[in-house]
XYZ file of N, CA and C in Angstrom:
447
model
N 13.289 -76.397 257.953
C 14.682 -76.171 258.253
C 15.202 -75.027 257.393
N 15.881 -74.076 258.014
C 16.436 -72.936 257.303
C 17.840 -73.247 256.810
N 18.066 -72.999 255.542
C 19.401 -73.193 254.971
C 20.206 -71.911 255.187
N 21.472 -72.051 255.455
C 22.349 -70.903 255.622
C 23.011 -70.618 254.287
N 23.065 -69.335 253.934
C 23.637 -68.931 252.659
C 24.442 -67.651 252.864
N 25.477 -67.475 252.056
C 26.241 -66.229 252.098
C 25.570 -65.151 251.263
N 24.569 -65.525 250.458
C 23.868 -64.542 249.646
C 23.067 -63.616 250.543
N 23.083 -62.341 250.222
C 22.394 -61.316 251.014
C 22.838 -61.330 252.467
N 24.092 -61.635 252.700
C 24.623 -61.695 254.057
C 25.644 -60.571 254.262
N 26.029 -60.393 255.497
C 27.058 -59.419 255.823
C 28.380 -59.810 255.149
N 28.672 -61.101 255.088
C 29.913 -61.567 254.467
C 29.943 -61.193 252.979
N 28.853 -61.443 252.264
C 28.781 -61.073 250.849
C 28.941 -59.562 250.700
N 28.339 -58.810 251.612
C 28.447 -57.350 251.575
C 29.891 -56.912 251.795
N 30.610 -57.591 252.677
C 32.032 -57.279 252.885
C 32.793 -57.370 251.569
N 32.589 -58.443 250.836
C 33.301 -58.638 249.572
C 32.929 -57.565 248.552
N 31.628 -57.252 248.471
C 31.199 -56.204 247.541
C 31.773 -54.850 247.948
N 31.774 -54.533 249.241
C 32.314 -53.251 249.707
C 33.787 -53.106 249.323
N 34.557 -54.169 249.485
C 35.969 -54.118 249.093
C 36.112 -53.779 247.612
N 35.373 -54.481 246.784
C 35.452 -54.252 245.333
C 34.959 -52.858 244.952
N 33.882 -52.416 245.578
C 33.323 -51.110 245.240
C 34.242 -49.973 245.687
N 34.858 -50.111 246.862
C 35.793 -49.082 247.308
C 37.026 -49.038 246.410
N 37.445 -50.190 245.918
C 38.580 -50.247 244.995
C 38.225 -49.515 243.694
N 37.030 -49.775 243.170
C 36.592 -49.111 241.938
C 36.440 -47.607 242.145
N 35.925 -47.216 243.290
C 35.690 -45.807 243.593
C 36.999 -45.041 243.784
N 37.953 -45.670 244.439
C 39.293 -45.107 244.626
C 39.308 -43.756 245.339
N 38.423 -43.599 246.315
C 38.406 -42.415 247.167
C 37.573 -42.743 248.402
N 37.769 -42.024 249.497
C 36.946 -42.272 250.679
C 35.473 -41.963 250.396
N 34.582 -42.709 251.037
C 33.145 -42.504 250.836
C 32.383 -42.828 252.115
N 31.228 -42.195 252.262
C 30.368 -42.457 253.414
C 29.633 -43.777 253.225
N 29.050 -44.248 254.302
C 28.292 -45.496 254.241
C 27.074 -45.345 253.332
N 26.429 -44.180 253.350
C 25.272 -43.970 252.479
C 25.667 -44.039 251.011
N 26.794 -43.411 250.679
C 27.264 -43.453 249.292
C 27.581 -44.889 248.886
N 28.308 -45.609 249.747
C 28.699 -46.982 249.417
C 27.481 -47.890 249.259
N 26.476 -47.736 250.116
C 25.270 -48.569 250.011
C 24.490 -48.245 248.734
N 24.398 -46.967 248.391
C 23.714 -46.585 247.150
C 24.498 -47.081 245.935
N 25.811 -46.946 245.981
C 26.684 -47.425 244.909
C 26.544 -48.943 244.753
N 26.446 -49.639 245.859
C 26.233 -51.084 245.858
C 24.905 -51.427 245.188
N 23.845 -50.747 245.596
C 22.517 -50.980 245.016
C 22.544 -50.767 243.505
N 23.151 -49.677 243.078
C 23.214 -49.364 241.651
C 24.079 -50.358 240.886
N 25.194 -50.758 241.463
C 26.115 -51.665 240.762
C 25.525 -53.055 240.576
N 24.815 -53.540 241.561
C 24.221 -54.886 241.468
C 22.982 -54.882 240.571
N 22.261 -53.765 240.545
C 21.001 -53.662 239.789
C 21.101 -52.606 238.692
N 22.235 -52.532 238.036
C 22.519 -51.443 237.098
C 21.509 -51.327 235.961
N 21.127 -52.419 235.376
C 20.184 -52.357 234.249
C 18.804 -51.902 234.716
N 18.316 -52.500 235.785
C 17.003 -52.139 236.308
C 16.942 -50.668 236.697
N 18.042 -50.158 237.250
C 18.069 -48.780 237.736
C 18.644 -47.803 236.712
N 18.798 -48.250 235.472
C 19.159 -47.404 234.330
C 20.519 -46.732 234.449
N 21.506 -47.465 234.986
C 22.856 -46.908 235.089
C 23.911 -47.856 234.525
N 23.470 -48.909 233.878
C 24.415 -49.870 233.323
C 23.697 -50.908 232.482
N 24.442 -51.922 232.085
C 23.938 -52.908 231.140
C 23.470 -54.210 231.778
N 23.805 -54.432 233.055
C 23.613 -55.750 233.646
C 22.984 -55.674 235.029
N 22.170 -56.669 235.348
C 21.724 -56.923 236.714
C 22.486 -58.161 237.173
N 23.407 -57.992 238.090
C 24.281 -59.099 238.475
C 23.547 -60.257 239.139
N 22.471 -59.961 239.841
C 21.724 -61.021 240.526
C 20.370 -61.274 239.877
N 20.243 -60.893 238.616
C 18.981 -61.069 237.912
C 18.077 -59.870 238.122
N 17.100 -59.729 237.251
C 16.170 -58.603 237.328
C 15.044 -58.912 238.301
N 14.681 -57.904 239.060
C 13.483 -58.012 239.886
C 12.934 -56.620 240.134
N 11.648 -56.536 240.289
C 10.988 -55.236 240.350
C 11.235 -54.473 241.648
N 11.771 -55.116 242.661
C 11.996 -54.451 243.945
C 13.446 -53.994 244.136
N 14.235 -54.034 243.078
C 15.665 -53.712 243.176
C 15.911 -52.338 243.780
N 15.130 -51.367 243.403
C 15.360 -50.010 243.887
C 15.004 -49.838 245.358
N 14.262 -50.760 245.932
C 13.892 -50.688 247.340
C 14.901 -51.332 248.268
N 16.046 -51.734 247.748
C 17.049 -52.455 248.538
C 17.953 -51.539 249.364
N 17.899 -50.251 249.156
C 18.874 -49.354 249.772
C 18.889 -49.457 251.295
N 17.743 -49.449 251.937
C 17.696 -49.502 253.400
C 18.365 -50.775 253.923
N 18.090 -51.903 253.288
C 18.703 -53.170 253.692
C 20.203 -53.143 253.444
N 20.613 -52.597 252.313
C 22.046 -52.535 251.997
C 22.800 -51.617 252.961
N 22.166 -50.530 253.424
C 22.808 -49.670 254.422
C 23.022 -50.454 255.709
N 22.006 -51.195 256.112
C 22.108 -51.998 257.339
C 23.214 -53.045 257.226
N 23.248 -53.769 256.115
C 24.297 -54.769 255.902
C 25.682 -54.122 255.830
N 25.757 -52.956 255.216
C 27.037 -52.266 255.077
C 27.606 -51.858 256.434
N 26.744 -51.463 257.372
C 27.229 -51.099 258.713
C 28.029 -52.245 259.322
N 27.444 -53.427 259.340
C 28.135 -54.583 259.917
C 29.353 -54.988 259.113
N 29.223 -54.962 257.792
C 30.324 -55.371 256.920
C 31.526 -54.439 257.089
N 31.292 -53.143 257.103
C 32.392 -52.192 257.224
C 33.034 -52.255 258.609
N 32.238 -52.496 259.627
C 32.798 -52.667 260.977
C 33.763 -53.857 260.992
N 33.344 -54.966 260.375
C 34.192 -56.156 260.311
C 35.453 -55.894 259.489
N 35.308 -55.202 258.374
C 36.468 -54.896 257.529
C 37.470 -53.990 258.241
N 36.985 -53.082 259.082
C 37.881 -52.237 259.879
C 38.635 -53.100 260.881
N 37.910 -53.988 261.551
C 38.554 -54.858 262.540
C 39.597 -55.776 261.901
N 39.394 -56.150 260.652
C 40.352 -56.996 259.928
C 41.507 -56.185 259.348
N 41.435 -54.865 259.447
C 42.495 -54.014 258.925
C 42.441 -53.795 257.426
N 41.307 -54.092 256.806
C 41.164 -53.946 255.358
C 40.615 -52.578 254.961
N 39.958 -51.917 255.901
C 39.340 -50.613 255.667
C 39.671 -49.723 256.858
N 39.819 -48.428 256.580
C 40.021 -47.473 257.664
C 38.914 -46.430 257.631
N 38.641 -45.873 258.777
C 37.614 -44.855 258.948
C 38.285 -43.495 259.030
N 37.811 -42.548 258.231
C 38.400 -41.212 258.173
C 37.342 -40.157 258.450
N 37.719 -39.054 259.109
C 36.759 -37.951 259.270
C 36.586 -37.249 257.929
N 35.363 -36.804 257.658
C 35.096 -36.095 256.411
C 34.152 -34.933 256.652
N 34.004 -34.079 255.661
C 33.117 -32.923 255.779
C 31.666 -33.340 256.022
N 31.236 -34.407 255.372
C 29.845 -34.862 255.479
C 29.711 -36.089 256.363
N 30.596 -36.266 257.308
C 30.538 -37.424 258.193
C 31.729 -38.330 257.988
N 31.670 -39.465 258.647
C 32.768 -40.427 258.564
C 32.821 -41.072 257.189
N 34.043 -41.305 256.720
C 34.231 -41.931 255.404
C 35.107 -43.160 255.548
N 34.900 -44.078 254.636
C 35.626 -45.345 254.622
C 36.554 -45.383 253.428
N 37.731 -46.008 253.644
C 38.723 -46.125 252.578
C 39.496 -47.421 252.758
N 39.872 -48.026 251.647
C 40.688 -49.239 251.714
C 42.070 -48.934 252.271
N 42.593 -49.870 253.043
C 43.991 -49.796 253.486
C 44.839 -50.517 252.435
N 46.144 -50.479 252.594
C 47.030 -51.225 251.687
C 46.714 -52.714 251.757
N 46.406 -53.212 252.939
C 46.041 -54.623 253.095
C 44.723 -54.908 252.377
N 43.802 -53.958 252.423
C 42.528 -54.103 251.714
C 42.716 -54.163 250.214
N 43.606 -53.344 249.697
C 43.896 -53.354 248.259
C 44.487 -54.700 247.856
N 45.388 -55.235 248.680
C 45.956 -56.559 248.417
C 44.862 -57.616 248.399
N 43.932 -57.539 249.339
C 42.817 -58.502 249.399
C 41.948 -58.416 248.152
N 41.660 -57.198 247.700
C 40.839 -57.018 246.497
C 41.532 -57.645 245.288
N 42.824 -57.467 245.191
C 43.564 -58.022 244.057
C 43.558 -59.548 244.037
N 43.191 -60.160 245.140
C 43.078 -61.624 245.194
C 41.673 -62.111 244.869
N 40.714 -61.204 244.766
C 39.332 -61.573 244.424
C 39.225 -61.668 242.906
N 39.395 -62.862 242.380
C 39.424 -63.009 240.921
C 38.395 -64.007 240.409
N 37.182 -63.944 240.945
C 36.104 -64.804 240.456
C 35.362 -64.087 239.328
N 34.587 -64.820 238.543
C 33.781 -64.164 237.509
C 32.817 -63.117 238.095
N 32.234 -63.406 239.262
C 31.319 -62.443 239.886
C 32.068 -61.179 240.301
N 33.245 -61.331 240.884
C 34.031 -60.162 241.292
C 34.366 -59.297 240.078
N 34.744 -59.921 238.989
C 35.050 -59.170 237.767
C 33.814 -58.467 237.230
N 32.677 -59.151 237.234
C 31.436 -58.562 236.744
C 30.999 -57.389 237.620
N 31.123 -57.528 238.939
C 30.762 -56.434 239.843
C 31.671 -55.232 239.618
N 32.966 -55.467 239.487
C 33.909 -54.374 239.262
C 33.568 -53.631 237.966
N 33.306 -54.373 236.888
C 32.957 -53.733 235.610
C 31.641 -52.981 235.706
N 30.673 -53.537 236.406
C 29.393 -52.858 236.605
C 29.604 -51.578 237.407
N 30.444 -51.628 238.433
C 30.729 -50.451 239.246
C 31.354 -49.343 238.407
N 32.269 -49.706 237.528
C 32.901 -48.714 236.641
C 31.843 -48.097 235.728
N 30.941 -48.924 235.173
C 29.828 -48.426 234.349
C 28.984 -47.419 235.129
N 28.648 -47.782 236.359
C 27.821 -46.909 237.198
C 28.527 -45.579 237.438
N 29.806 -45.630 237.774
C 30.554 -44.396 238.024
C 30.593 -43.501 236.793
N 30.746 -44.095 235.614
C 30.754 -43.307 234.384
C 29.387 -42.699 234.105
N 28.337 -43.423 234.475
C 26.979 -42.945 234.217
C 26.547 -41.869 235.207
N 26.740 -42.114 236.497
C 26.257 -41.150 237.496
C 27.203 -39.975 237.678
N 28.493 -40.215 237.526
C 29.499 -39.159 237.554
C 29.287 -38.177 238.710
N 29.106 -38.710 239.928
C 28.916 -37.842 241.080
C 29.671 -38.368 242.291
N 30.098 -37.446 243.134
C 30.714 -37.812 244.407
C 29.813 -37.357 245.559
N 28.627 -36.884 245.227
C 27.723 -36.327 246.216
C 26.782 -37.391 246.778
N 26.800 -37.555 248.105
C 25.942 -38.544 248.772
C 24.462 -38.306 248.491
N 24.038 -37.050 248.585
C 22.622 -36.735 248.420
C 22.146 -37.066 247.008
N 22.974 -36.803 246.022
C 22.570 -37.067 244.636
C 22.424 -38.564 244.382
N 23.398 -39.351 244.804
C 23.332 -40.788 244.526
C 22.196 -41.452 245.307
N 22.003 -41.074 246.565
C 20.920 -41.699 247.339
C 19.557 -41.237 246.844
N 19.441 -39.967 246.430
C 18.148 -39.516 245.908
C 17.843 -40.167 244.563
N 18.868 -40.467 243.779
C 18.638 -41.173 242.516
C 18.035 -42.556 242.792
N 18.604 -43.280 243.746
C 18.062 -44.605 244.089
C 16.648 -44.463 244.622
N 16.409 -43.479 245.478
C 15.060 -43.252 246.037
C 14.073 -42.909 244.927
N 14.501 -42.101 243.962
C 13.628 -41.738 242.845
C 13.250 -42.982 242.043
N 14.216 -43.859 241.801
C 13.925 -45.102 241.086
C 12.936 -45.950 241.885
N 13.065 -45.919 243.195
C 12.174 -46.676 244.069
C 10.748 -46.164 243.929
N 10.591 -44.828 243.907
C 9.245 -44.266 243.810
C 8.636 -44.485 242.419
N 9.482 -44.681 241.418
C 8.994 -44.964 240.063
C 8.786 -46.450 239.831
N 9.225 -47.266 240.767
C 9.033 -48.698 240.631
C 10.179 -49.427 239.997
N 11.237 -48.749 239.611
C 12.422 -49.397 239.045
C 12.100 -50.489 238.052
N 11.993 -50.167 236.801
C 11.608 -51.136 235.770
C 12.595 -52.285 235.663
N 12.111 -53.389 235.139
C 12.987 -54.537 234.886
C 13.567 -54.369 233.543
């Protein structure tokens, strides 16, 4: 019998996307958000922060493809709920929180939400980039190196 869990689900990704977009405070592409998500959850393993929010594992850097897939569904749902809006950008479509999305983020006050937000801020200070290619290539580089624990 298969147990149903919100872990590694589109719903969990929705919550992380809201928090990450709030921390980022600017429109971003799906590739950037998925890479930012990967780095924020696995910050210690991927050498951009002090903590691995879901524990250390050697395959952390290989999560990007799965996170992009989950982010597609999560962001579509967040748009339909009016929490995120889609904007045209130079490098493709970008996502941004709406006022309703910001209100929703301010209601997320669990220990995990706080830890993810702080990890995201750490990652932003470490990577200091707004470039999609740089952030995704950094995750890919960690993947090819095996992403240490």
